[in-house]
Short mmCIF file of N, CA and C in Angstrom, two decimals:
data_model
loop_
_atom_site.label_atom_id
_atom_site.label_comp_id
_atom_site.label_asym_id
_atom_site.label_seq_id
_atom_site.Cartn_x
_atom_site.Cartn_y
_atom_site.Cartn_z
N MET O 1 -4.85 -8.91 90.51
CA MET O 1 -4.58 -9.08 92.00
C MET O 1 -2.91 -8.66 91.55
N MET O 2 -2.85 -9.45 90.26
CA MET O 2 -0.88 -9.41 89.39
C MET O 2 -0.68 -8.12 89.53
N ARG O 3 -1.79 -7.47 88.81
CA ARG O 3 -1.55 -5.67 88.12
C ARG O 3 -1.07 -5.21 89.44
N SER O 4 -2.06 -5.29 90.33
CA SER O 4 -1.79 -4.24 91.80
C SER O 4 -0.11 -5.04 92.42
N PHE O 5 0.37 -5.94 92.39
CA PHE O 5 1.55 -6.29 93.00
C PHE O 5 2.66 -5.93 92.26
N LEU O 6 2.68 -5.70 90.71
CA LEU O 6 3.69 -5.15 89.89
C LEU O 6 3.78 -3.73 90.55
N LEU O 7 3.30 -3.00 90.05
CA LEU O 7 2.95 -1.13 90.40
C LEU O 7 3.31 -1.24 91.93
N GLY O 8 2.65 -2.10 92.75
CA GLY O 8 3.36 -2.07 94.60
C GLY O 8 5.08 -2.11 93.87
N ILE O 9 5.39 -3.33 93.57
CA ILE O 9 7.13 -3.35 93.71
C ILE O 9 7.30 -2.64 92.60
N LEU O 10 6.71 -2.05 91.51
CA LEU O 10 7.52 -0.57 91.08
C LEU O 10 7.55 0.62 91.49
N GLY O 11 6.73 0.90 92.50
CA GLY O 11 6.48 1.68 93.52
C GLY O 11 7.45 1.90 94.56
N LEU O 12 7.76 0.52 94.98
CA LEU O 12 9.01 0.27 95.86
C LEU O 12 10.75 1.03 95.11
N LEU O 13 10.49 0.40 94.21
CA LEU O 13 11.61 0.22 92.89
C LEU O 13 12.25 1.33 93.40
N LEU O 14 10.98 2.38 92.58
CA LEU O 14 11.24 3.65 92.08
C LEU O 14 11.57 4.34 93.66
N TRP O 15 10.85 4.10 94.81
CA TRP O 15 10.77 4.85 95.99
C TRP O 15 12.01 5.96 96.24
N GLY O 16 13.12 5.75 95.48
CA GLY O 16 14.31 6.45 96.24
C GLY O 16 14.52 7.96 95.23
N CYS O 17 13.70 7.58 94.05
CA CYS O 17 14.43 8.83 93.05
C CYS O 17 13.97 9.90 93.02
N LYS O 18 13.24 9.96 94.37
CA LYS O 18 12.69 11.48 93.70
C LYS O 18 13.88 12.43 94.51
N GLN O 19 14.11 13.61 93.55
CA GLN O 19 15.28 14.13 93.87
C GLN O 19 15.16 15.33 94.76
N SER O 20 15.49 16.42 95.51
CA SER O 20 15.33 17.57 96.02
C SER O 20 15.39 18.04 95.08
N GLU O 21 14.52 19.63 95.61
CA GLU O 21 14.39 20.75 93.76
C GLU O 21 15.34 21.16 94.48
N VAL O 22 16.66 21.65 95.07
CA VAL O 22 17.21 22.69 94.51
C VAL O 22 18.48 23.09 93.52
N VAL O 23 17.80 24.58 93.67
CA VAL O 23 18.35 25.29 92.80
C VAL O 23 20.16 25.16 92.45
N TYR O 24 20.48 25.42 91.12
CA TYR O 24 22.12 25.32 91.21
C TYR O 24 22.85 25.36 89.64
N ASP O 25 23.86 25.77 89.11
CA ASP O 25 24.06 25.96 88.18
C ASP O 25 24.43 24.74 86.89
N LYS O 26 24.06 24.48 86.26
CA LYS O 26 23.86 23.12 85.69
C LYS O 26 24.62 23.38 84.38
N PRO O 27 26.21 22.94 84.26
CA PRO O 27 27.32 23.20 83.83
C PRO O 27 27.67 22.04 82.31
N TYR O 28 26.53 20.65 83.14
CA TYR O 28 26.67 19.27 81.21
C TYR O 28 25.07 20.03 80.57
N PHE O 29 24.49 19.40 81.35
CA PHE O 29 22.59 19.44 80.57
C PHE O 29 21.81 19.80 81.41
N ASP O 30 20.71 20.28 81.37
CA ASP O 30 20.24 20.31 82.32
C ASP O 30 18.71 19.68 82.07
N PHE O 31 18.49 18.58 82.65
CA PHE O 31 18.07 17.08 82.70
C PHE O 31 16.38 17.71 82.75
N ASP O 32 16.09 17.95 83.52
CA ASP O 32 15.28 18.93 84.52
C ASP O 32 14.42 19.75 83.72
N SER O 33 14.95 20.71 83.06
CA SER O 33 14.12 21.24 81.88
C SER O 33 14.08 20.16 80.63
N LEU O 34 14.79 19.47 80.57
CA LEU O 34 14.22 18.63 79.16
C LEU O 34 12.75 17.98 79.79
N ILE O 35 13.38 17.55 80.63
CA ILE O 35 11.79 16.45 80.93
C ILE O 35 10.16 17.36 81.42
N ASN O 36 10.63 18.86 81.71
CA ASN O 36 9.50 19.56 82.26
C ASN O 36 9.12 19.82 80.29
N GLN O 37 9.95 19.94 79.77
CA GLN O 37 9.50 20.54 78.23
C GLN O 37 9.07 19.46 77.55
N GLN O 38 9.48 18.08 77.80
CA GLN O 38 8.61 17.20 77.25
C GLN O 38 7.51 16.90 78.26
N GLN O 39 7.20 16.51 78.78
CA GLN O 39 6.08 16.79 79.96
C GLN O 39 4.95 17.66 79.01
N HIS O 40 5.08 18.74 78.69
CA HIS O 40 4.17 19.41 78.51
C HIS O 40 4.10 18.89 76.92
N GLU O 41 5.10 18.91 76.17
CA GLU O 41 4.93 18.71 74.23
C GLU O 41 3.77 16.98 74.47
N LEU O 42 4.31 16.18 75.48
CA LEU O 42 3.55 15.29 75.78
C LEU O 42 1.64 15.12 75.77
N LEU O 43 1.78 16.34 76.99
CA LEU O 43 0.02 16.62 77.12
C LEU O 43 -0.41 17.48 76.33
N THR O 44 0.57 18.37 75.38
CA THR O 44 0.00 19.12 74.39
C THR O 44 -0.56 18.10 72.82
N THR O 45 0.31 17.13 73.16
CA THR O 45 -0.47 16.09 71.85
C THR O 45 -1.15 15.03 72.20
N LYS O 46 -1.58 14.96 73.33
CA LYS O 46 -2.56 14.27 74.10
C LYS O 46 -2.28 12.50 73.89
N ALA O 47 -0.80 12.72 74.53
CA ALA O 47 -0.27 11.42 74.12
C ALA O 47 -0.63 10.09 74.95
N THR O 48 -0.99 8.48 73.83
CA THR O 48 -0.87 8.00 74.64
C THR O 48 0.08 7.08 75.02
N LEU O 49 0.34 6.57 76.17
CA LEU O 49 1.16 5.88 76.95
C LEU O 49 1.05 4.01 76.71
N THR O 50 2.09 3.18 76.32
CA THR O 50 1.31 1.98 76.30
C THR O 50 3.40 1.18 77.03
N LYS O 51 2.94 0.86 78.34
CA LYS O 51 3.51 0.51 78.98
C LYS O 51 3.77 -0.58 79.09
N THR O 52 5.03 -1.54 79.54
CA THR O 52 5.07 -2.75 79.51
C THR O 52 6.24 -3.01 81.30
N VAL O 53 5.43 -3.79 82.27
CA VAL O 53 6.99 -3.55 83.18
C VAL O 53 7.07 -5.39 83.18
N SER O 54 8.53 -4.93 83.52
CA SER O 54 8.82 -7.25 83.93
C SER O 54 9.25 -6.72 84.99
N LEU O 55 8.83 -7.97 86.15
CA LEU O 55 9.53 -8.23 87.00
C LEU O 55 10.34 -9.17 87.09
N ASP O 56 11.55 -9.80 86.99
CA ASP O 56 11.82 -10.78 87.24
C ASP O 56 11.20 -11.72 86.12
N SER O 57 9.88 -12.55 86.39
CA SER O 57 9.53 -13.25 85.11
C SER O 57 8.22 -12.70 85.10
N ALA O 58 7.94 -12.06 85.91
CA ALA O 58 6.16 -11.60 85.96
C ALA O 58 5.94 -10.24 84.87
N LYS O 59 5.69 -10.10 83.79
CA LYS O 59 5.42 -9.23 82.80
C LYS O 59 4.02 -8.67 82.86
N GLU O 60 4.02 -7.23 82.48
CA GLU O 60 2.13 -6.62 82.09
C GLU O 60 2.12 -5.22 81.21
N GLU O 61 1.18 -5.51 80.70
CA GLU O 61 1.38 -4.47 79.42
C GLU O 61 0.18 -3.63 80.36
N ILE O 62 0.22 -1.95 79.41
CA ILE O 62 -0.89 -1.25 79.73
C ILE O 62 -0.75 -0.32 79.26
N SER O 63 -2.12 0.39 78.78
CA SER O 63 -2.13 1.75 77.65
C SER O 63 -3.38 2.47 78.38
N PHE O 64 -2.81 3.57 78.38
CA PHE O 64 -3.52 4.27 78.16
C PHE O 64 -2.83 6.27 78.39
N GLU O 65 -4.18 7.35 78.56
CA GLU O 65 -4.09 8.29 77.99
C GLU O 65 -2.70 9.06 79.01
N ALA O 66 -1.43 9.80 78.39
CA ALA O 66 -0.67 10.58 79.78
C ALA O 66 -1.63 11.73 80.37
N ASP O 67 -1.57 12.05 81.77
CA ASP O 67 -1.90 13.23 81.97
C ASP O 67 -0.86 13.70 82.67
N SER O 68 -0.95 15.02 83.22
CA SER O 68 0.18 15.52 84.11
C SER O 68 0.33 14.52 84.89
N LEU O 69 0.37 14.26 85.96
CA LEU O 69 0.77 13.32 87.23
C LEU O 69 1.16 12.25 86.73
N VAL O 70 0.80 11.45 85.47
CA VAL O 70 1.35 9.98 85.14
C VAL O 70 2.58 10.24 84.24
N LEU O 71 2.44 11.64 83.73
CA LEU O 71 4.30 12.38 83.57
C LEU O 71 5.40 12.05 84.39
N GLY O 72 4.83 12.77 85.18
CA GLY O 72 5.34 12.83 86.32
C GLY O 72 5.69 11.94 86.64
N LYS O 73 5.24 10.94 87.09
CA LYS O 73 5.51 9.77 87.92
C LYS O 73 6.07 8.77 86.82
N GLU O 74 5.96 8.76 85.38
CA GLU O 74 6.64 7.93 84.37
C GLU O 74 8.09 9.06 84.53
N LEU O 75 8.42 9.50 84.31
CA LEU O 75 9.69 10.46 84.11
C LEU O 75 10.55 10.84 84.80
N ASP O 76 10.21 10.82 86.04
CA ASP O 76 10.91 11.77 87.49
C ASP O 76 12.15 11.02 87.40
N VAL O 77 12.27 9.64 87.35
CA VAL O 77 13.14 8.83 87.22
C VAL O 77 15.01 9.02 86.71
N PHE O 78 14.44 9.86 85.54
CA PHE O 78 15.03 10.24 84.71
C PHE O 78 16.02 11.47 84.91
N ARG O 79 15.27 12.54 86.08
CA ARG O 79 15.81 13.75 86.39
C ARG O 79 17.09 12.90 87.46
N GLN O 80 17.17 12.31 87.51
CA GLN O 80 18.60 11.60 88.85
C GLN O 80 19.89 11.80 87.99
N LEU O 81 19.65 11.99 86.82
CA LEU O 81 20.70 12.26 85.74
C LEU O 81 21.25 13.82 85.83
N ASP O 82 20.50 14.52 86.30
CA ASP O 82 20.79 16.17 87.14
C ASP O 82 21.66 15.77 87.87
N ILE O 83 22.27 14.80 88.85
CA ILE O 83 23.00 14.52 89.60
C ILE O 83 24.46 15.66 88.94
N ILE O 84 24.88 14.97 87.94
CA ILE O 84 26.04 15.15 87.34
C ILE O 84 26.14 16.59 87.69
N ASN O 85 25.29 17.79 87.49
CA ASN O 85 25.15 18.96 87.73
C ASN O 85 25.48 19.49 88.52
N LYS O 86 25.34 18.59 89.59
CA LYS O 86 25.22 19.19 91.40
C LYS O 86 27.45 19.38 91.51
N PRO O 87 27.28 20.78 92.76
CA PRO O 87 28.47 21.41 92.50
C PRO O 87 29.53 20.41 92.80
N GLY O 88 29.15 19.35 92.88
CA GLY O 88 30.24 18.19 93.96
C GLY O 88 30.62 17.72 92.52
N PHE O 89 30.06 17.47 91.19
CA PHE O 89 30.41 16.82 90.48
C PHE O 89 31.06 17.94 88.95
N LYS O 90 31.16 19.21 89.90
CA LYS O 90 32.07 19.91 88.64
C LYS O 90 33.23 19.77 88.01
N ASP O 91 33.66 19.23 87.13
CA ASP O 91 35.03 19.06 86.71
C ASP O 91 34.66 18.02 86.81
N LYS O 92 34.43 16.75 87.22
CA LYS O 92 34.24 15.45 87.42
C LYS O 92 34.02 14.82 86.53
N TYR O 93 33.41 14.97 85.24
CA TYR O 93 33.51 14.53 83.89
C TYR O 93 34.19 15.24 82.75
N LYS O 94 34.40 13.51 81.82
CA LYS O 94 35.01 14.36 80.77
C LYS O 94 33.90 14.38 79.25
N ILE O 95 34.15 15.67 78.84
CA ILE O 95 32.84 15.50 77.08
C ILE O 95 33.87 15.80 76.07
N SER O 96 33.46 14.32 75.59
CA SER O 96 33.99 14.20 73.49
C SER O 96 33.13 14.42 73.05
N ASP O 97 33.01 14.42 72.01
CA ASP O 97 31.96 15.23 70.85
C ASP O 97 33.07 14.67 69.48
N GLY O 98 31.62 14.44 68.94
CA GLY O 98 31.57 14.60 67.34
C GLY O 98 32.13 12.67 66.60
N GLU O 99 32.17 12.24 67.84
CA GLU O 99 32.16 10.63 67.49
C GLU O 99 30.94 10.08 66.25
N LYS O 100 30.95 9.50 65.60
CA LYS O 100 29.75 8.63 64.73
C LYS O 100 29.21 7.48 65.09
N ASP O 101 28.15 7.18 65.14
CA ASP O 101 27.52 6.09 65.46
C ASP O 101 27.70 4.84 64.17
N THR O 102 28.21 4.01 64.68
CA THR O 102 28.61 3.00 63.84
C THR O 102 27.24 2.42 63.59
N ARG O 103 26.04 2.33 64.27
CA ARG O 103 24.88 2.26 63.37
C ARG O 103 23.97 2.63 63.08
N SER O 104 24.12 4.05 62.94
CA SER O 104 23.14 4.94 62.13
C SER O 104 24.01 6.18 61.90
N ASN O 105 23.32 7.50 61.72
CA ASN O 105 23.82 8.58 60.61
C ASN O 105 23.93 9.59 61.97
N LEU O 106 23.92 9.33 63.29
CA LEU O 106 24.00 10.00 64.60
C LEU O 106 25.62 10.09 64.66
N THR O 107 25.62 11.66 65.64
CA THR O 107 26.94 12.13 65.97
C THR O 107 26.82 11.56 67.77
N ILE O 108 27.77 11.21 68.57
CA ILE O 108 27.62 10.76 70.04
C ILE O 108 28.07 12.16 70.57
N ARG O 109 27.69 12.86 71.81
CA ARG O 109 28.21 13.25 72.38
C ARG O 109 28.68 12.59 73.71
N ARG O 110 29.87 12.51 73.79
CA ARG O 110 29.67 11.59 75.61
C ARG O 110 30.12 12.37 76.24
N TYR O 111 30.03 12.22 77.68
CA TYR O 111 30.05 12.48 79.32
C TYR O 111 30.55 11.27 80.36
N GLU O 112 31.31 11.32 80.22
CA GLU O 112 32.32 10.36 81.00
C GLU O 112 32.83 10.35 82.24
N ALA O 113 32.85 9.84 83.38
CA ALA O 113 33.01 10.47 85.27
C ALA O 113 34.42 10.16 85.30
N LEU O 114 35.36 10.99 86.17
CA LEU O 114 36.88 11.01 86.15
C LEU O 114 36.44 9.59 87.11
N GLU O 115 35.64 9.46 87.61
CA GLU O 115 36.01 8.80 89.27
C GLU O 115 34.79 7.74 89.36
N LYS O 116 35.04 6.61 89.49
CA LYS O 116 34.34 5.31 89.73
C LYS O 116 33.32 5.32 91.19
N THR O 117 33.48 6.30 91.69
CA THR O 117 32.39 5.91 92.63
C THR O 117 30.80 7.19 92.49
N ALA O 118 31.20 8.20 90.97
CA ALA O 118 29.94 8.76 90.45
C ALA O 118 29.23 7.66 90.33
N PRO O 119 27.78 8.25 91.02
CA PRO O 119 26.38 7.70 90.39
C PRO O 119 26.23 7.63 89.04
N VAL O 120 26.63 8.20 88.24
CA VAL O 120 25.92 8.31 86.98
C VAL O 120 27.70 8.00 86.25
N GLN O 121 27.80 6.81 85.52
CA GLN O 121 29.23 6.48 84.71
C GLN O 121 29.30 7.71 83.34
N PHE O 122 28.47 7.57 82.52
CA PHE O 122 28.48 7.87 81.75
C PHE O 122 26.87 8.73 81.11
N VAL O 123 27.00 9.68 80.12
CA VAL O 123 25.58 9.96 79.57
C VAL O 123 26.08 10.24 77.96
N LEU O 124 25.20 9.58 77.26
CA LEU O 124 25.62 9.21 76.11
C LEU O 124 24.73 9.81 75.51
N PHE O 125 24.42 11.18 74.32
CA PHE O 125 23.96 12.20 73.77
C PHE O 125 23.98 11.32 72.26
N TYR O 126 22.61 10.85 71.84
CA TYR O 126 22.88 10.79 69.85
C TYR O 126 22.32 12.01 69.13
N TYR O 127 22.58 12.69 68.34
CA TYR O 127 22.01 13.50 67.99
C TYR O 127 22.68 13.87 66.08
N GLN O 128 21.86 14.48 65.62
CA GLN O 128 21.66 14.83 63.58
C GLN O 128 22.11 16.28 63.75
N ASN O 129 23.04 16.01 63.15
CA ASN O 129 23.56 17.14 62.69
C ASN O 129 24.55 19.00 63.78
N GLU O 130 23.00 18.35 64.65
CA GLU O 130 23.08 19.98 65.71
C GLU O 130 22.86 19.26 66.95
N PHE O 131 23.08 19.36 68.19
CA PHE O 131 23.30 19.00 69.36
C PHE O 131 21.51 19.42 69.85
N SER O 132 20.91 20.51 69.59
CA SER O 132 19.54 20.84 69.77
C SER O 132 18.72 19.48 69.18
N ARG O 133 19.07 19.33 68.49
CA ARG O 133 18.53 17.76 67.45
C ARG O 133 18.67 16.70 68.00
N ILE O 134 18.31 16.57 69.43
CA ILE O 134 18.91 14.69 70.32
C ILE O 134 18.08 13.94 69.72
N HIS O 135 18.66 12.44 69.27
CA HIS O 135 17.41 11.47 69.01
C HIS O 135 17.13 10.35 70.15
N LYS O 136 18.27 10.60 70.97
CA LYS O 136 18.33 9.63 72.04
C LYS O 136 19.76 9.66 73.05
N ILE O 137 19.29 9.49 74.54
CA ILE O 137 20.06 9.40 75.38
C ILE O 137 20.48 8.13 76.51
N GLU O 138 21.55 7.92 76.11
CA GLU O 138 22.04 5.79 77.03
C GLU O 138 22.50 7.21 78.69
N SER O 139 22.03 6.07 79.38
CA SER O 139 22.71 6.10 80.82
C SER O 139 22.64 4.89 81.82
N ALA O 140 23.61 5.40 82.28
CA ALA O 140 23.32 4.68 83.96
C ALA O 140 23.26 5.13 84.99
N TYR O 141 22.69 4.72 86.14
CA TYR O 141 22.53 5.48 87.20
C TYR O 141 22.75 4.10 88.60
N ARG O 142 23.59 4.32 89.31
CA ARG O 142 23.91 3.42 90.59
C ARG O 142 23.27 4.25 91.86
N GLU O 143 23.00 3.73 92.66
CA GLU O 143 23.03 4.06 94.40
C GLU O 143 23.32 3.12 94.98
N ASN O 144 23.79 3.07 96.08
CA ASN O 144 23.53 2.16 97.28
C ASN O 144 23.76 3.13 98.69
N ASN O 145 22.55 2.11 99.68
CA ASN O 145 22.32 2.92 100.43
C ASN O 145 22.23 2.13 101.92
N THR O 146 21.84 2.46 102.95
CA THR O 146 21.67 1.09 104.14
C THR O 146 20.28 0.86 103.26
N LEU O 147 19.08 0.78 103.16
CA LEU O 147 18.21 0.60 102.62
C LEU O 147 18.11 -0.52 100.99
N TYR O 148 18.84 -0.34 100.07
CA TYR O 148 19.54 -1.27 99.37
C TYR O 148 20.12 -0.03 98.20
N GLY O 149 20.32 -1.41 97.48
CA GLY O 149 21.24 -0.51 96.34
C GLY O 149 21.03 -1.33 95.07
N THR O 150 20.94 -0.32 94.10
CA THR O 150 20.02 -0.50 93.17
C THR O 150 21.15 -0.15 91.37
N GLU O 151 20.99 -0.55 90.49
CA GLU O 151 21.54 -0.06 88.90
C GLU O 151 20.71 -0.12 87.93
N ARG O 152 20.44 1.03 86.87
CA ARG O 152 19.26 1.53 86.80
C ARG O 152 20.17 1.71 85.01
N ASN O 153 19.60 1.11 84.09
CA ASN O 153 20.27 1.78 82.68
C ASN O 153 19.03 2.44 82.21
N LEU O 154 19.62 3.62 81.60
CA LEU O 154 18.16 4.87 81.60
C LEU O 154 18.23 4.31 79.59
N LEU O 155 17.04 5.15 79.28
CA LEU O 155 17.26 5.52 77.71
C LEU O 155 16.23 5.45 77.63
N LEU O 156 16.47 7.17 76.99
CA LEU O 156 14.96 8.24 76.48
C LEU O 156 15.09 8.87 74.95
N GLU O 157 14.06 8.11 73.95
CA GLU O 157 14.42 8.15 72.14
C GLU O 157 13.66 9.35 71.91
N PHE O 158 13.78 10.43 71.36
CA PHE O 158 13.35 11.38 70.24
C PHE O 158 12.70 11.45 69.01
N ASP O 159 11.88 11.58 68.48
CA ASP O 159 11.72 12.28 67.57
C ASP O 159 11.64 13.98 67.46
N ASP O 160 11.97 13.98 65.66
CA ASP O 160 11.93 15.74 65.78
C ASP O 160 11.85 16.03 64.33
N SER O 161 10.64 15.09 63.81
CA SER O 161 10.23 15.55 62.18
C SER O 161 8.76 16.40 62.49
N THR O 162 7.94 16.69 63.64
CA THR O 162 7.92 17.77 63.73
C THR O 162 8.57 19.13 63.65
N GLY O 163 9.55 19.35 63.48
CA GLY O 163 10.04 20.60 64.04
C GLY O 163 10.40 20.64 65.53
N LYS O 164 9.75 19.21 66.18
CA LYS O 164 10.07 19.90 67.71
C LYS O 164 10.18 18.73 68.43
N LEU O 165 11.25 18.87 69.47
CA LEU O 165 11.60 17.52 70.29
C LEU O 165 10.34 17.14 71.16
N LEU O 166 10.26 15.73 70.43
CA LEU O 166 9.04 14.77 71.10
C LEU O 166 9.41 13.37 71.42
N LEU O 167 9.48 12.92 72.69
CA LEU O 167 10.32 11.86 73.42
C LEU O 167 8.65 10.72 72.77
N THR O 168 9.11 9.84 72.19
CA THR O 168 8.62 8.73 71.86
C THR O 168 9.09 7.24 73.17
N HIS O 169 10.05 6.91 72.98
CA HIS O 169 10.10 6.04 74.07
C HIS O 169 11.04 6.18 75.06
N TYR O 170 10.93 5.30 76.22
CA TYR O 170 11.61 5.13 77.26
C TYR O 170 11.69 3.97 77.39
N ARG O 171 13.59 3.91 78.32
CA ARG O 171 13.66 2.29 78.82
C ARG O 171 13.96 2.08 80.53
N LEU O 172 13.72 1.57 81.06
CA LEU O 172 14.55 1.77 82.55
C LEU O 172 14.66 0.02 82.39
N THR O 173 16.03 -0.49 82.58
CA THR O 173 16.01 -1.30 82.97
C THR O 173 17.27 -1.48 83.82
N GLY O 174 17.44 -2.63 84.89
CA GLY O 174 18.19 -2.91 86.48
C GLY O 174 17.87 -4.06 87.10
N VAL O 175 18.83 -4.15 87.94
CA VAL O 175 18.32 -4.86 89.53
C VAL O 175 18.84 -3.71 90.64
N GLN O 176 17.75 -4.17 91.28
CA GLN O 176 17.77 -4.06 93.30
C GLN O 176 17.85 -4.69 93.78
N LYS O 177 18.66 -4.56 95.42
CA LYS O 177 18.87 -5.41 96.20
C LYS O 177 18.26 -4.32 96.96
N LEU O 178 17.39 -5.09 97.91
CA LEU O 178 16.64 -4.88 99.22
C LEU O 178 17.11 -5.30 100.23
N ILE O 179 17.23 -5.20 101.28
CA ILE O 179 17.78 -5.31 102.61
C ILE O 179 17.13 -6.63 102.80
N LEU O 180 17.62 -7.87 103.43
CA LEU O 180 17.09 -8.75 104.07
C LEU O 180 16.21 -9.21 102.82
N SER O 181 16.35 -9.18 101.27
CA SER O 181 15.76 -9.44 100.66
C SER O 181 16.31 -10.17 99.02
N ASP O 182 15.64 -10.40 98.18
CA ASP O 182 16.24 -10.94 97.19
C ASP O 182 16.82 -10.22 96.24
N THR O 183 17.23 -10.31 95.35
CA THR O 183 17.67 -9.06 94.21
C THR O 183 16.72 -9.15 93.06
N ILE O 184 16.24 -8.25 92.89
CA ILE O 184 14.92 -7.74 91.72
C ILE O 184 15.25 -7.30 90.23
N ALA O 185 15.06 -8.20 89.53
CA ALA O 185 15.44 -7.58 87.66
C ALA O 185 14.22 -7.01 87.01
N PHE O 186 14.48 -5.91 87.18
CA PHE O 186 13.50 -4.93 86.32
C PHE O 186 13.50 -4.08 85.21
N SER O 187 12.08 -4.09 84.26
CA SER O 187 12.04 -3.49 83.16
C SER O 187 11.06 -2.83 83.31
N ILE O 188 11.00 -1.46 82.75
CA ILE O 188 9.94 -0.82 82.46
C ILE O 188 10.29 -0.43 80.44
N ASP O 189 9.26 -0.01 79.93
CA ASP O 189 9.77 0.30 78.55
C ASP O 189 8.12 1.25 78.36
N GLY O 190 8.27 1.96 77.76
CA GLY O 190 7.34 2.98 77.58
C GLY O 190 7.59 3.57 76.55
N VAL O 191 6.03 3.31 75.57
CA VAL O 191 6.21 4.20 74.32
C VAL O 191 4.96 5.22 74.19
N PHE O 192 5.32 6.16 73.84
CA PHE O 192 4.33 7.65 73.85
C PHE O 192 3.85 7.59 72.13
N VAL O 193 2.46 7.48 71.72
CA VAL O 193 2.13 7.76 70.96
C VAL O 193 1.18 8.86 70.73
N PRO O 194 1.62 10.36 69.75
CA PRO O 194 0.89 11.71 70.03
C PRO O 194 -0.57 11.34 69.44
N GLY O 195 -1.68 11.83 70.20
CA GLY O 195 -2.99 12.06 70.21
C GLY O 195 -3.41 12.51 68.65
N ILE O 196 -4.95 12.79 68.57
CA ILE O 196 -5.19 13.97 67.18
C ILE O 196 -5.34 15.53 68.28
N PHE O 197 -4.41 16.64 67.62
CA PHE O 197 -4.73 17.56 68.27
C PHE O 197 -5.71 18.74 67.58
#
């Protein structure tokens, strides 16, 4: 029963996450292509997903083989970052590159919104030697409408030890305020382990 409750609340939390599929130039970074490519790689490797979901004080962990339907639902929220590429946000982000991460041997490329009202205030890409070797993406997404307000911190972590970029971990944390309801704190943590191919 608790599992159904947690999954129901999770579905409600992510209800507004579906982006419309409109084609436009992507001047900053193509998040859709990255997510599509990662879904393909995870399916090819028959990855197992261990997912931990926390809603306020309730917590649940489950493990299962990730199929295309599961991957689509799990990773769709990260497609929201693609909003920075929409025409209304063209030239609205400052890009800096070459900053050394003080906690690792990675370099940081930073995209920072020039306006405080942008839904995505920043995106940080941590990479090794060249930008195609991304190891981590961090960002935050906020949305307010008449039904709810939400703030989400997003994290994707990758491994490229096999020569291909492969998603190994994701995290989604934040709060959501539903109309006529309390604020809900949530956390979703997923770890992918490739199967035997």
